[in-house]
mmCIF file of C-alpha atoms in Angstrom:
data_model
loop_
_atom_site.group_PDB
_atom_site.id
_atom_site.type_symbol
_atom_site.label_atom_id
_atom_site.label_comp_id
_atom_site.label_asym_id
_atom_site.label_seq_id
_atom_site.Cartn_x
_atom_site.Cartn_y
_atom_site.Cartn_z
ATOM 1 C CA MET A 230 -0.105 0.073 -0.035
ATOM 2 C CA LYS A 231 1.249 3.446 -0.993
ATOM 3 C CA LYS A 232 1.942 5.812 1.940
ATOM 4 C CA ASN A 233 -0.776 8.298 0.946
ATOM 5 C CA GLN A 234 -3.247 5.387 0.885
ATOM 6 C CA MET A 235 -2.113 4.328 4.289
ATOM 7 C CA VAL A 236 -2.712 8.024 5.600
ATOM 8 C CA PHE A 237 -5.854 8.248 4.061
ATOM 9 C CA ALA A 238 -7.109 4.914 5.392
ATOM 10 C CA GLY A 239 -5.738 6.031 8.872
ATOM 11 C CA LEU A 240 -7.636 9.288 8.702
ATOM 12 C CA VAL A 241 -10.980 7.660 7.801
ATOM 13 C CA ALA A 242 -10.555 5.036 10.484
ATOM 14 C CA VAL A 243 -9.838 7.556 13.245
ATOM 15 C CA VAL A 244 -12.633 9.842 12.084
ATOM 16 C CA ALA A 245 -15.140 6.774 11.656
ATOM 17 C CA LEU A 246 -14.299 5.474 15.164
ATOM 18 C CA GLY A 247 -14.393 8.731 16.647
ATOM 19 C CA ALA A 248 -17.928 9.473 15.290
ATOM 20 C CA PHE A 249 -19.211 6.149 15.900
ATOM 21 C CA PHE A 250 -18.111 6.096 19.673
ATOM 22 C CA ALA A 251 -18.559 10.081 20.623
ATOM 23 C CA LEU A 252 -22.035 9.951 18.600
ATOM 24 C CA ARG A 253 -23.443 6.798 19.691
ATOM 25 C CA LYS A 254 -26.945 7.305 21.224
ATOM 26 C CA PRO A 255 -27.535 6.323 24.942
ATOM 27 C CA ALA A 256 -29.730 3.212 25.389
ATOM 28 C CA ALA A 257 -33.319 3.292 25.671
ATOM 29 C CA PRO A 258 -34.848 5.162 28.564
ATOM 30 C CA LYS A 259 -35.922 2.535 31.270
ATOM 31 C CA ALA A 260 -39.526 1.502 30.796
ATOM 32 C CA VAL A 261 -41.460 3.411 33.450
ATOM 33 C CA GLU A 262 -38.506 5.520 34.593
ATOM 34 C CA GLY A 263 -40.567 8.472 36.585
ATOM 35 C CA VAL A 264 -43.505 7.758 34.536
ATOM 36 C CA PRO A 265 -46.967 8.355 36.267
ATOM 37 C CA ALA A 266 -49.145 5.271 36.066
ATOM 38 C CA TYR A 267 -51.828 6.970 34.240
ATOM 39 C CA ARG A 268 -49.571 7.592 31.420
ATOM 40 C CA LEU A 269 -49.005 3.495 31.184
ATOM 41 C CA LYS A 270 -51.332 1.650 28.953
ATOM 42 C CA GLY A 271 -51.332 -2.037 29.725
ATOM 43 C CA ASN A 272 -49.804 -4.504 31.964
ATOM 44 C CA PRO A 273 -46.813 -2.724 34.025
ATOM 45 C CA ALA A 274 -45.263 -6.110 34.447
ATOM 46 C CA ALA A 275 -45.799 -6.917 30.592
ATOM 47 C CA LYS A 276 -42.765 -8.435 28.861
ATOM 48 C CA ALA A 277 -42.507 -6.127 25.945
ATOM 49 C CA VAL A 278 -42.586 -2.471 26.200
ATOM 50 C CA ILE A 279 -42.931 0.446 23.561
ATOM 51 C CA VAL A 280 -41.770 3.723 25.080
ATOM 52 C CA GLU A 281 -43.438 6.749 22.857
ATOM 53 C CA PHE A 282 -42.099 10.359 22.889
ATOM 54 C CA SER A 283 -44.946 12.141 20.984
ATOM 55 C CA ASP A 284 -46.105 15.709 20.377
ATOM 56 C CA PHE A 285 -50.042 16.266 20.427
ATOM 57 C CA GLN A 286 -49.730 18.902 17.317
ATOM 58 C CA CYS A 287 -47.455 16.631 15.153
ATOM 59 C CA PRO A 288 -49.450 15.063 12.325
ATOM 60 C CA ALA A 289 -46.965 12.036 12.284
ATOM 61 C CA CYS A 290 -47.639 11.533 15.757
ATOM 62 C CA ARG A 291 -51.467 11.442 14.939
ATOM 63 C CA TYR A 292 -50.870 8.768 12.168
ATOM 64 C CA ALA A 293 -48.959 6.880 14.473
ATOM 65 C CA GLN A 294 -51.906 6.127 16.534
ATOM 66 C CA GLU A 295 -53.449 3.389 14.360
ATOM 67 C CA PRO A 296 -50.475 1.209 14.192
ATOM 68 C CA LEU A 297 -50.104 1.550 18.003
ATOM 69 C CA ARG A 298 -53.502 0.521 18.497
ATOM 70 C CA ASP A 299 -52.980 -1.988 16.082
ATOM 71 C CA LEU A 300 -50.109 -3.497 18.104
ATOM 72 C CA LYS A 301 -51.717 -3.146 21.499
ATOM 73 C CA ALA A 302 -54.756 -5.198 19.930
ATOM 74 C CA LYS A 303 -52.457 -7.598 18.679
ATOM 75 C CA TYR A 304 -50.252 -8.203 21.881
ATOM 76 C CA GLY A 305 -52.625 -7.558 24.379
ATOM 77 C CA ASP A 306 -51.467 -7.946 28.066
ATOM 78 C CA ASP A 307 -47.909 -8.710 26.662
ATOM 79 C CA LEU A 308 -47.715 -4.972 25.712
ATOM 80 C CA LEU A 309 -47.039 -2.050 27.805
ATOM 81 C CA ILE A 310 -47.190 1.209 26.400
ATOM 82 C CA VAL A 311 -45.549 3.969 28.016
ATOM 83 C CA PHE A 312 -46.260 7.896 27.008
ATOM 84 C CA HIS A 313 -43.922 10.566 27.273
ATOM 85 C CA HIS A 314 -44.625 14.348 26.036
ATOM 86 C CA TYR A 315 -42.118 15.586 23.697
ATOM 87 C CA PRO A 316 -43.846 18.854 22.545
ATOM 88 C CA LEU A 317 -42.005 20.588 19.670
ATOM 89 C CA ARG A 318 -41.129 24.410 19.600
ATOM 90 C CA MET A 319 -42.352 25.025 16.219
ATOM 91 C CA HIS A 320 -45.976 23.736 17.385
ATOM 92 C CA ASN A 321 -47.516 26.614 19.000
ATOM 93 C CA TRP A 322 -50.192 24.854 20.996
ATOM 94 C CA ALA A 323 -48.059 21.671 21.727
ATOM 95 C CA ILE A 324 -47.180 22.436 25.194
ATOM 96 C CA HIS A 325 -50.791 23.349 26.031
ATOM 97 C CA ALA A 326 -52.155 20.118 24.742
ATOM 98 C CA ALA A 327 -49.483 18.329 26.648
ATOM 99 C CA VAL A 328 -50.403 20.127 29.732
ATOM 100 C CA THR A 329 -53.998 19.224 28.967
ATOM 101 C CA ALA A 330 -53.410 15.708 28.757
ATOM 102 C CA GLU A 331 -51.556 15.465 31.803
ATOM 103 C CA CYS A 332 -54.219 17.381 33.897
ATOM 104 C CA ALA A 333 -56.734 15.124 32.528
ATOM 105 C CA GLY A 334 -54.428 12.211 33.499
ATOM 106 C CA ARG A 335 -54.543 13.593 37.165
ATOM 107 C CA GLN A 336 -58.253 13.473 37.190
ATOM 108 C CA GLY A 337 -57.989 9.822 35.690
ATOM 109 C CA LYS A 338 -58.823 10.374 32.013
ATOM 110 C CA PHE A 339 -55.333 10.501 30.372
ATOM 111 C CA TRP A 340 -56.029 8.200 27.619
ATOM 112 C CA PRO A 341 -59.514 9.412 26.276
ATOM 113 C CA VAL A 342 -58.153 13.233 26.255
ATOM 114 C CA HIS A 343 -55.182 11.774 24.628
ATOM 115 C CA ASP A 344 -57.156 10.165 22.034
ATOM 116 C CA ARG A 345 -59.421 13.106 21.439
ATOM 117 C CA LEU A 346 -56.434 15.527 21.150
ATOM 118 C CA PHE A 347 -55.136 13.296 18.439
ATOM 119 C CA GLU A 348 -58.361 12.841 16.730
ATOM 120 C CA GLU A 349 -59.322 16.479 16.624
ATOM 121 C CA GLN A 350 -55.903 17.751 16.051
ATOM 122 C CA PRO A 351 -56.551 19.051 12.510
ATOM 123 C CA VAL A 352 -59.172 21.440 14.224
ATOM 124 C CA TRP A 353 -57.510 22.620 17.427
ATOM 125 C CA SER A 354 -53.936 23.037 15.839
ATOM 126 C CA LYS A 355 -55.463 25.832 13.327
ATOM 127 C CA ASP A 356 -57.431 27.631 16.130
ATOM 128 C CA GLN A 357 -56.539 30.889 17.304
ATOM 129 C CA ASN A 358 -57.878 29.844 20.943
ATOM 130 C CA ALA A 359 -57.091 26.076 21.144
ATOM 131 C CA THR A 360 -57.419 26.266 25.154
ATOM 132 C CA ALA A 361 -61.198 26.904 24.755
ATOM 133 C CA LEU A 362 -61.487 23.552 22.742
ATOM 134 C CA PHE A 363 -59.039 21.783 25.151
ATOM 135 C CA GLU A 364 -61.353 22.809 28.061
ATOM 136 C CA LYS A 365 -64.498 21.688 26.132
ATOM 137 C CA MET A 366 -62.835 18.123 25.806
ATOM 138 C CA ILE A 367 -61.980 18.062 29.640
ATOM 139 C CA GLU A 368 -65.816 19.047 30.256
ATOM 140 C CA GLU A 369 -67.007 16.388 28.002
ATOM 141 C CA ALA A 370 -64.744 13.879 29.492
ATOM 142 C CA GLY A 371 -66.613 14.546 32.704
ATOM 143 C CA LEU A 372 -63.730 16.032 34.425
ATOM 144 C CA ASP A 373 -63.920 18.816 37.024
ATOM 145 C CA LEU A 374 -63.160 22.196 35.031
ATOM 146 C CA LYS A 375 -62.224 24.179 37.945
ATOM 147 C CA THR A 376 -59.725 21.497 39.099
ATOM 148 C CA PHE A 377 -58.312 21.182 35.369
ATOM 149 C CA ARG A 378 -57.542 25.004 35.266
ATOM 150 C CA ALA A 379 -55.948 24.887 38.603
ATOM 151 C CA CYS A 380 -53.742 22.122 37.289
ATOM 152 C CA ALA A 381 -53.246 23.889 33.788
ATOM 153 C CA GLN A 382 -52.063 27.108 35.465
ATOM 154 C CA GLY A 383 -50.045 25.671 38.221
ATOM 155 C CA PRO A 384 -46.498 24.471 38.022
ATOM 156 C CA GLU A 385 -46.617 20.807 38.426
ATOM 157 C CA ALA A 386 -48.182 19.695 35.464
ATOM 158 C CA LYS A 387 -45.889 21.965 33.294
ATOM 159 C CA ALA A 388 -43.007 20.475 35.294
ATOM 160 C CA ALA A 389 -43.852 16.976 34.308
ATOM 161 C CA VAL A 390 -43.998 17.889 30.735
ATOM 162 C CA GLN A 391 -40.508 19.733 30.925
ATOM 163 C CA ALA A 392 -39.218 16.450 32.696
ATOM 164 C CA ASP A 393 -40.143 14.457 29.566
ATOM 165 C CA ILE A 394 -38.762 16.984 27.373
ATOM 166 C CA ASP A 395 -35.438 16.751 29.344
ATOM 167 C CA LEU A 396 -35.636 13.084 29.248
ATOM 168 C CA GLY A 397 -36.102 12.841 25.475
ATOM 169 C CA ASN A 398 -33.095 15.343 24.978
ATOM 170 C CA ARG A 399 -30.942 12.896 27.212
ATOM 171 C CA HIS A 400 -31.699 10.505 24.915
ATOM 172 C CA LYS A 401 -30.722 12.465 21.814
ATOM 173 C CA LEU A 402 -34.323 12.800 20.384
ATOM 174 C CA THR A 403 -34.604 14.790 17.294
ATOM 175 C CA ALA A 404 -37.975 13.787 15.804
ATOM 176 C CA THR A 405 -41.625 12.912 16.655
ATOM 177 C CA PRO A 406 -42.898 10.276 17.139
ATOM 178 C CA THR A 407 -39.984 8.320 18.405
ATOM 179 C CA PHE A 408 -40.416 5.135 19.919
ATOM 180 C CA PHE A 409 -38.330 2.793 21.852
ATOM 181 C CA SER A 410 -39.177 -0.792 21.492
ATOM 182 C CA GLY A 411 -36.662 -2.629 23.760
ATOM 183 C CA GLN A 412 -33.255 -1.174 22.505
ATOM 184 C CA LEU A 413 -34.804 -0.258 19.120
ATOM 185 C CA ARG A 414 -35.358 3.254 18.181
ATOM 186 C CA ILE A 415 -38.129 3.590 15.602
ATOM 187 C CA VAL A 416 -38.888 6.969 14.309
ATOM 188 C CA GLY A 417 -42.177 7.934 12.385
ATOM 189 C CA PRO A 418 -45.588 6.058 11.939
ATOM 190 C CA ASN A 419 -44.115 3.954 8.788
ATOM 191 C CA GLN A 420 -41.149 2.526 10.645
ATOM 192 C CA LEU A 421 -43.559 1.611 13.514
ATOM 193 C CA ILE A 422 -45.637 -0.176 11.066
ATOM 194 C CA LYS A 423 -42.629 -1.828 9.573
ATOM 195 C CA LEU A 424 -40.656 -2.710 12.587
ATOM 196 C CA GLY A 425 -43.078 -2.503 15.566
ATOM 197 C CA ALA A 426 -44.304 -6.233 15.492
ATOM 198 C CA GLN A 427 -41.137 -7.482 14.843
ATOM 199 C CA SER A 428 -39.301 -5.567 17.855
ATOM 200 C CA ILE A 429 -42.022 -6.782 20.172
ATOM 201 C CA ASP A 430 -41.510 -10.433 19.001
ATOM 202 C CA VAL A 431 -37.831 -10.013 19.941
ATOM 203 C CA GLN A 432 -38.598 -8.724 23.298
ATOM 204 C CA LEU A 433 -41.266 -11.628 23.818
ATOM 205 C CA GLN A 434 -38.405 -14.240 23.153
ATOM 206 C CA MET B 7 -12.165 21.780 -18.403
ATOM 207 C CA SER B 8 -8.286 21.782 -18.407
ATOM 208 C CA ALA B 9 -6.643 21.590 -15.071
ATOM 209 C CA ASP B 10 -4.318 24.473 -16.149
ATOM 210 C CA ARG B 11 -7.437 26.657 -16.382
ATOM 211 C CA VAL B 12 -8.488 26.227 -12.909
ATOM 212 C CA PRO B 13 -6.454 28.237 -10.351
ATOM 213 C CA THR B 14 -4.936 26.328 -7.645
ATOM 214 C CA TRP B 15 -7.017 28.495 -5.111
ATOM 215 C CA ALA B 16 -10.120 27.641 -6.892
ATOM 216 C CA GLY B 17 -9.366 24.030 -6.594
ATOM 217 C CA LEU B 18 -8.411 24.291 -2.932
ATOM 218 C CA ALA B 19 -11.492 26.097 -2.067
ATOM 219 C CA GLY B 20 -13.545 23.600 -4.027
ATOM 220 C CA ARG B 21 -12.176 20.869 -1.876
ATOM 221 C CA ALA B 22 -12.398 22.456 1.510
ATOM 222 C CA ILE B 23 -15.984 23.813 0.706
ATOM 223 C CA ALA B 24 -17.403 20.597 -0.718
ATOM 224 C CA GLY B 25 -15.694 18.356 1.674
ATOM 225 C CA GLY B 26 -16.418 20.153 4.834
ATOM 226 C CA VAL B 27 -19.996 20.190 3.934
ATOM 227 C CA PHE B 28 -20.141 16.634 3.300
ATOM 228 C CA LEU B 29 -18.126 16.018 6.557
ATOM 229 C CA TYR B 30 -20.675 18.102 8.394
ATOM 230 C CA SER B 31 -23.673 16.425 6.917
ATOM 231 C CA ALA B 32 -22.232 13.048 7.469
ATOM 232 C CA VAL B 33 -21.321 13.665 11.297
ATOM 233 C CA GLU B 34 -24.963 15.122 11.540
ATOM 234 C CA LYS B 35 -26.404 12.195 10.194
ATOM 235 C CA ILE B 36 -24.393 9.655 11.893
ATOM 236 C CA ALA B 37 -25.227 11.472 15.288
ATOM 237 C CA ASP B 38 -29.082 11.234 14.473
ATOM 238 C CA GLY B 39 -28.957 7.748 13.800
ATOM 239 C CA PRO B 40 -30.038 6.034 10.711
ATOM 240 C CA GLU B 41 -33.859 6.105 11.699
ATOM 241 C CA VAL B 42 -34.073 9.861 11.691
ATOM 242 C CA PHE B 43 -32.325 9.998 8.140
ATOM 243 C CA ALA B 44 -34.892 7.594 6.955
ATOM 244 C CA TYR B 45 -37.768 9.408 8.241
ATOM 245 C CA ALA B 46 -36.567 12.550 6.626
ATOM 246 C CA MET B 47 -36.323 10.572 3.423
ATOM 247 C CA GLU B 48 -39.875 9.504 3.717
ATOM 248 C CA GLY B 49 -41.039 12.893 2.896
ATOM 249 C CA PHE B 50 -39.726 12.826 -0.314
ATOM 250 C CA LYS B 51 -42.383 9.871 -1.227
ATOM 251 C CA LEU B 52 -40.036 8.597 -4.145
ATOM 252 C CA PHE B 53 -38.289 5.804 -2.317
ATOM 253 C CA PRO B 54 -39.289 2.394 -1.294
ATOM 254 C CA GLN B 55 -40.113 2.202 2.501
ATOM 255 C CA ALA B 56 -37.913 -1.211 2.543
ATOM 256 C CA ALA B 57 -34.803 0.844 1.164
ATOM 257 C CA LEU B 58 -35.076 3.847 3.511
ATOM 258 C CA LEU B 59 -33.230 2.323 6.467
ATOM 259 C CA PRO B 60 -30.757 0.355 4.761
ATOM 260 C CA PHE B 61 -29.928 3.428 2.528
ATOM 261 C CA ALA B 62 -29.792 5.661 5.672
ATOM 262 C CA ARG B 63 -27.302 3.276 7.617
ATOM 263 C CA VAL B 64 -24.542 3.479 4.313
ATOM 264 C CA PHE B 65 -25.119 6.792 2.895
ATOM 265 C CA PRO B 66 -23.781 8.976 5.632
ATOM 266 C CA TRP B 67 -20.708 6.879 5.621
ATOM 267 C CA VAL B 68 -20.254 7.501 1.886
ATOM 268 C CA GLU B 69 -20.489 11.277 2.376
ATOM 269 C CA LEU B 70 -17.798 11.078 5.276
ATOM 270 C CA VAL B 71 -15.298 9.137 3.232
ATOM 271 C CA LEU B 72 -16.081 11.577 0.292
ATOM 272 C CA GLY B 73 -15.711 14.500 2.528
ATOM 273 C CA LEU B 74 -12.304 13.337 3.827
ATOM 274 C CA ALA B 75 -10.987 12.414 0.660
ATOM 275 C CA LEU B 76 -11.797 16.238 -0.895
ATOM 276 C CA LEU B 77 -10.424 17.745 2.498
ATOM 277 C CA ALA B 78 -7.231 15.580 2.372
ATOM 278 C CA GLY B 79 -6.828 15.587 -1.208
ATOM 279 C CA PHE B 80 -7.085 11.719 -1.723
ATOM 280 C CA ARG B 81 -7.929 10.614 -5.368
ATOM 281 C CA THR B 82 -9.050 14.352 -5.862
ATOM 282 C CA ARG B 83 -10.329 13.800 -9.432
ATOM 283 C CA PRO B 84 -12.636 10.818 -8.974
ATOM 284 C CA ALA B 85 -13.715 12.239 -5.514
ATOM 285 C CA GLY B 86 -14.606 15.638 -6.702
ATOM 286 C CA ALA B 87 -16.604 13.973 -9.848
ATOM 287 C CA ALA B 88 -18.354 11.545 -7.660
ATOM 288 C CA SER B 89 -19.249 14.448 -5.194
ATOM 289 C CA ALA B 90 -20.521 16.727 -8.078
ATOM 290 C CA GLY B 91 -22.420 13.946 -9.547
ATOM 291 C CA LEU B 92 -23.979 13.419 -5.990
ATOM 292 C CA PHE B 93 -24.917 17.009 -5.528
ATOM 293 C CA LEU B 94 -26.488 17.174 -8.947
ATOM 294 C CA ALA B 95 -28.428 14.068 -8.141
ATOM 295 C CA PHE B 96 -29.756 15.939 -5.013
ATOM 296 C CA THR B 97 -30.657 18.827 -7.195
ATOM 297 C CA ALA B 98 -32.471 16.566 -9.408
ATOM 298 C CA LEU B 99 -34.327 14.886 -6.496
ATOM 299 C CA PHE B 100 -35.258 18.287 -5.160
ATOM 300 C CA LEU B 101 -36.621 19.517 -8.429
ATOM 301 C CA VAL B 102 -38.465 16.201 -9.039
ATOM 302 C CA THR B 103 -40.247 16.562 -5.620
ATOM 303 C CA ALA B 104 -41.100 20.389 -6.122
ATOM 304 C CA ALA B 105 -42.580 19.591 -9.622
ATOM 305 C CA ARG B 106 -44.639 16.867 -8.062
ATOM 306 C CA GLY B 107 -46.108 19.463 -5.451
ATOM 307 C CA ILE B 108 -44.555 17.618 -2.434
ATOM 308 C CA ASP B 109 -43.877 20.104 0.434
ATOM 309 C CA VAL B 110 -41.047 19.101 2.116
ATOM 310 C CA ALA B 111 -40.453 21.174 5.177
ATOM 311 C CA ASN B 112 -36.974 20.041 5.710
ATOM 312 C CA CYS B 113 -34.635 18.497 2.906
ATOM 313 C CA GLY B 114 -32.777 16.378 5.534
ATOM 314 C CA CYS B 115 -29.624 17.356 4.270
ATOM 315 C CA PHE B 116 -27.909 18.099 7.646
ATOM 316 C CA GLY B 117 -29.677 15.698 9.923
ATOM 317 C CA SER B 118 -32.266 17.250 12.124
ATOM 318 C CA SER B 119 -30.041 19.100 14.286
ATOM 319 C CA GLY B 120 -28.402 21.153 11.582
ATOM 320 C CA PRO B 121 -29.949 23.791 9.310
ATOM 321 C CA HIS B 122 -33.302 22.807 8.092
ATOM 322 C CA LEU B 123 -33.510 24.120 4.328
ATOM 323 C CA SER B 124 -36.546 24.517 2.083
ATOM 324 C CA ILE B 125 -36.425 22.864 -1.429
ATOM 325 C CA ALA B 126 -35.220 26.190 -3.183
ATOM 326 C CA GLN B 127 -32.503 26.804 -0.601
ATOM 327 C CA ALA B 128 -31.182 23.258 -1.005
ATOM 328 C CA VAL B 129 -31.199 23.695 -4.712
ATOM 329 C CA THR B 130 -29.106 26.565 -4.501
ATOM 330 C CA LEU B 131 -26.662 25.149 -1.901
ATOM 331 C CA ASP B 132 -26.244 21.933 -4.168
ATOM 332 C CA LEU B 133 -25.821 23.708 -7.214
ATOM 333 C CA ILE B 134 -22.884 25.820 -5.604
ATOM 334 C CA LEU B 135 -21.401 22.601 -4.157
ATOM 335 C CA ALA B 136 -21.577 20.765 -7.368
ATOM 336 C CA ALA B 137 -19.496 23.701 -8.866
ATOM 337 C CA CYS B 138 -17.060 23.507 -5.914
ATOM 338 C CA ALA B 139 -16.749 19.556 -6.391
ATOM 339 C CA ALA B 140 -16.466 20.239 -10.059
ATOM 340 C CA ALA B 141 -13.760 22.793 -9.607
ATOM 341 C CA ALA B 142 -11.896 20.483 -7.266
ATOM 342 C CA ALA B 143 -12.070 17.353 -9.882
ATOM 343 C CA ALA B 144 -11.055 19.690 -12.657
ATOM 344 C CA ALA B 145 -7.955 21.107 -10.590
ATOM 345 C CA GLY B 146 -6.886 17.798 -9.366
ATOM 346 C CA ALA B 147 -4.496 17.514 -6.613
ATOM 347 C CA ARG B 148 -1.861 20.400 -6.256
ATOM 348 C CA ARG B 149 -0.898 21.938 -2.943
ATOM 349 C CA TRP B 150 -1.948 20.126 0.352
ATOM 350 C CA SER B 151 -3.141 16.846 -0.635
ATOM 351 C CA LEU B 152 -2.377 13.488 0.033
ATOM 352 C CA ASP B 153 -2.084 12.777 -3.993
ATOM 353 C CA GLY B 154 0.851 15.097 -4.126
ATOM 354 C CA MET B 155 2.559 13.185 -1.344
ATOM 355 C CA GLU B 156 5.497 11.227 -2.420
ATOM 356 C CA SER B 157 4.597 7.588 -2.308
#
């Protein structure tokens, strides 16, 4: 091998190894790491876990709900879904929506409100006053509006959402929705459709 | 274009700019992981879903090798020609995407953490980079290059 070929091969090796080790992603978050019980769907002792980081205002997160429901229907009690908020800054109502779901959770209705937020995303995301629509959802879910308002305006629900954002940042999330199924990172609804069942089967083995 | 017609400084600048951009782009994509790059590629609605992840695993490393080859001046002519070809291929991809009326908010050029370019910005940048890479290929290896190193 010529001298310049050796130098170039060495250069590529050093940069590639540096990039590989320095930029390696951290492992998936622990399944129920600091997650309130109302954000767990399924048996907490299930063998297979999908950890979801989602933004209620992100259209791809909305599309991902159907394959996620299909997986839950297929695997039943063998699958636990853990929800984490990851509202993106570019979405003006995303944090409000996350706080709405969080406060609904504190009154025991996280998942019904979660589902409605995604279903009605095309409407409220374009509304000038989405908070009025959120309050309507809360009332229609049979929750106490006064308690909800106190929660939404208080620091605790916002802190819980921020804690999820921090957790996502620690795991170097860059896009929503991102799922962790075992140690596999899945980004977007199409990857979930393609890899979701396969990754759960691996966890169940 | 004859190598003599390309000033040495133009070849060096072309290598530095095209190589630097490729290296930056590669590192951003490697940092993001293939899933994120594959997700960005989905937005173009042009590639089969099954091909996206394998492509996303390999392509950033191709960019990394080409970027280093240009920066180091190793096999400068083929590296410059291949880079110019890739930048033109990106340009074609963006133009086809725009012609199909597909709105891509982020070209995915620099991963998710780097700048998010619109189609028009990405086309402009890629044409400039294609010219830089072509200048590097035309000039070949002169100063500060591994090609010029005594073997």
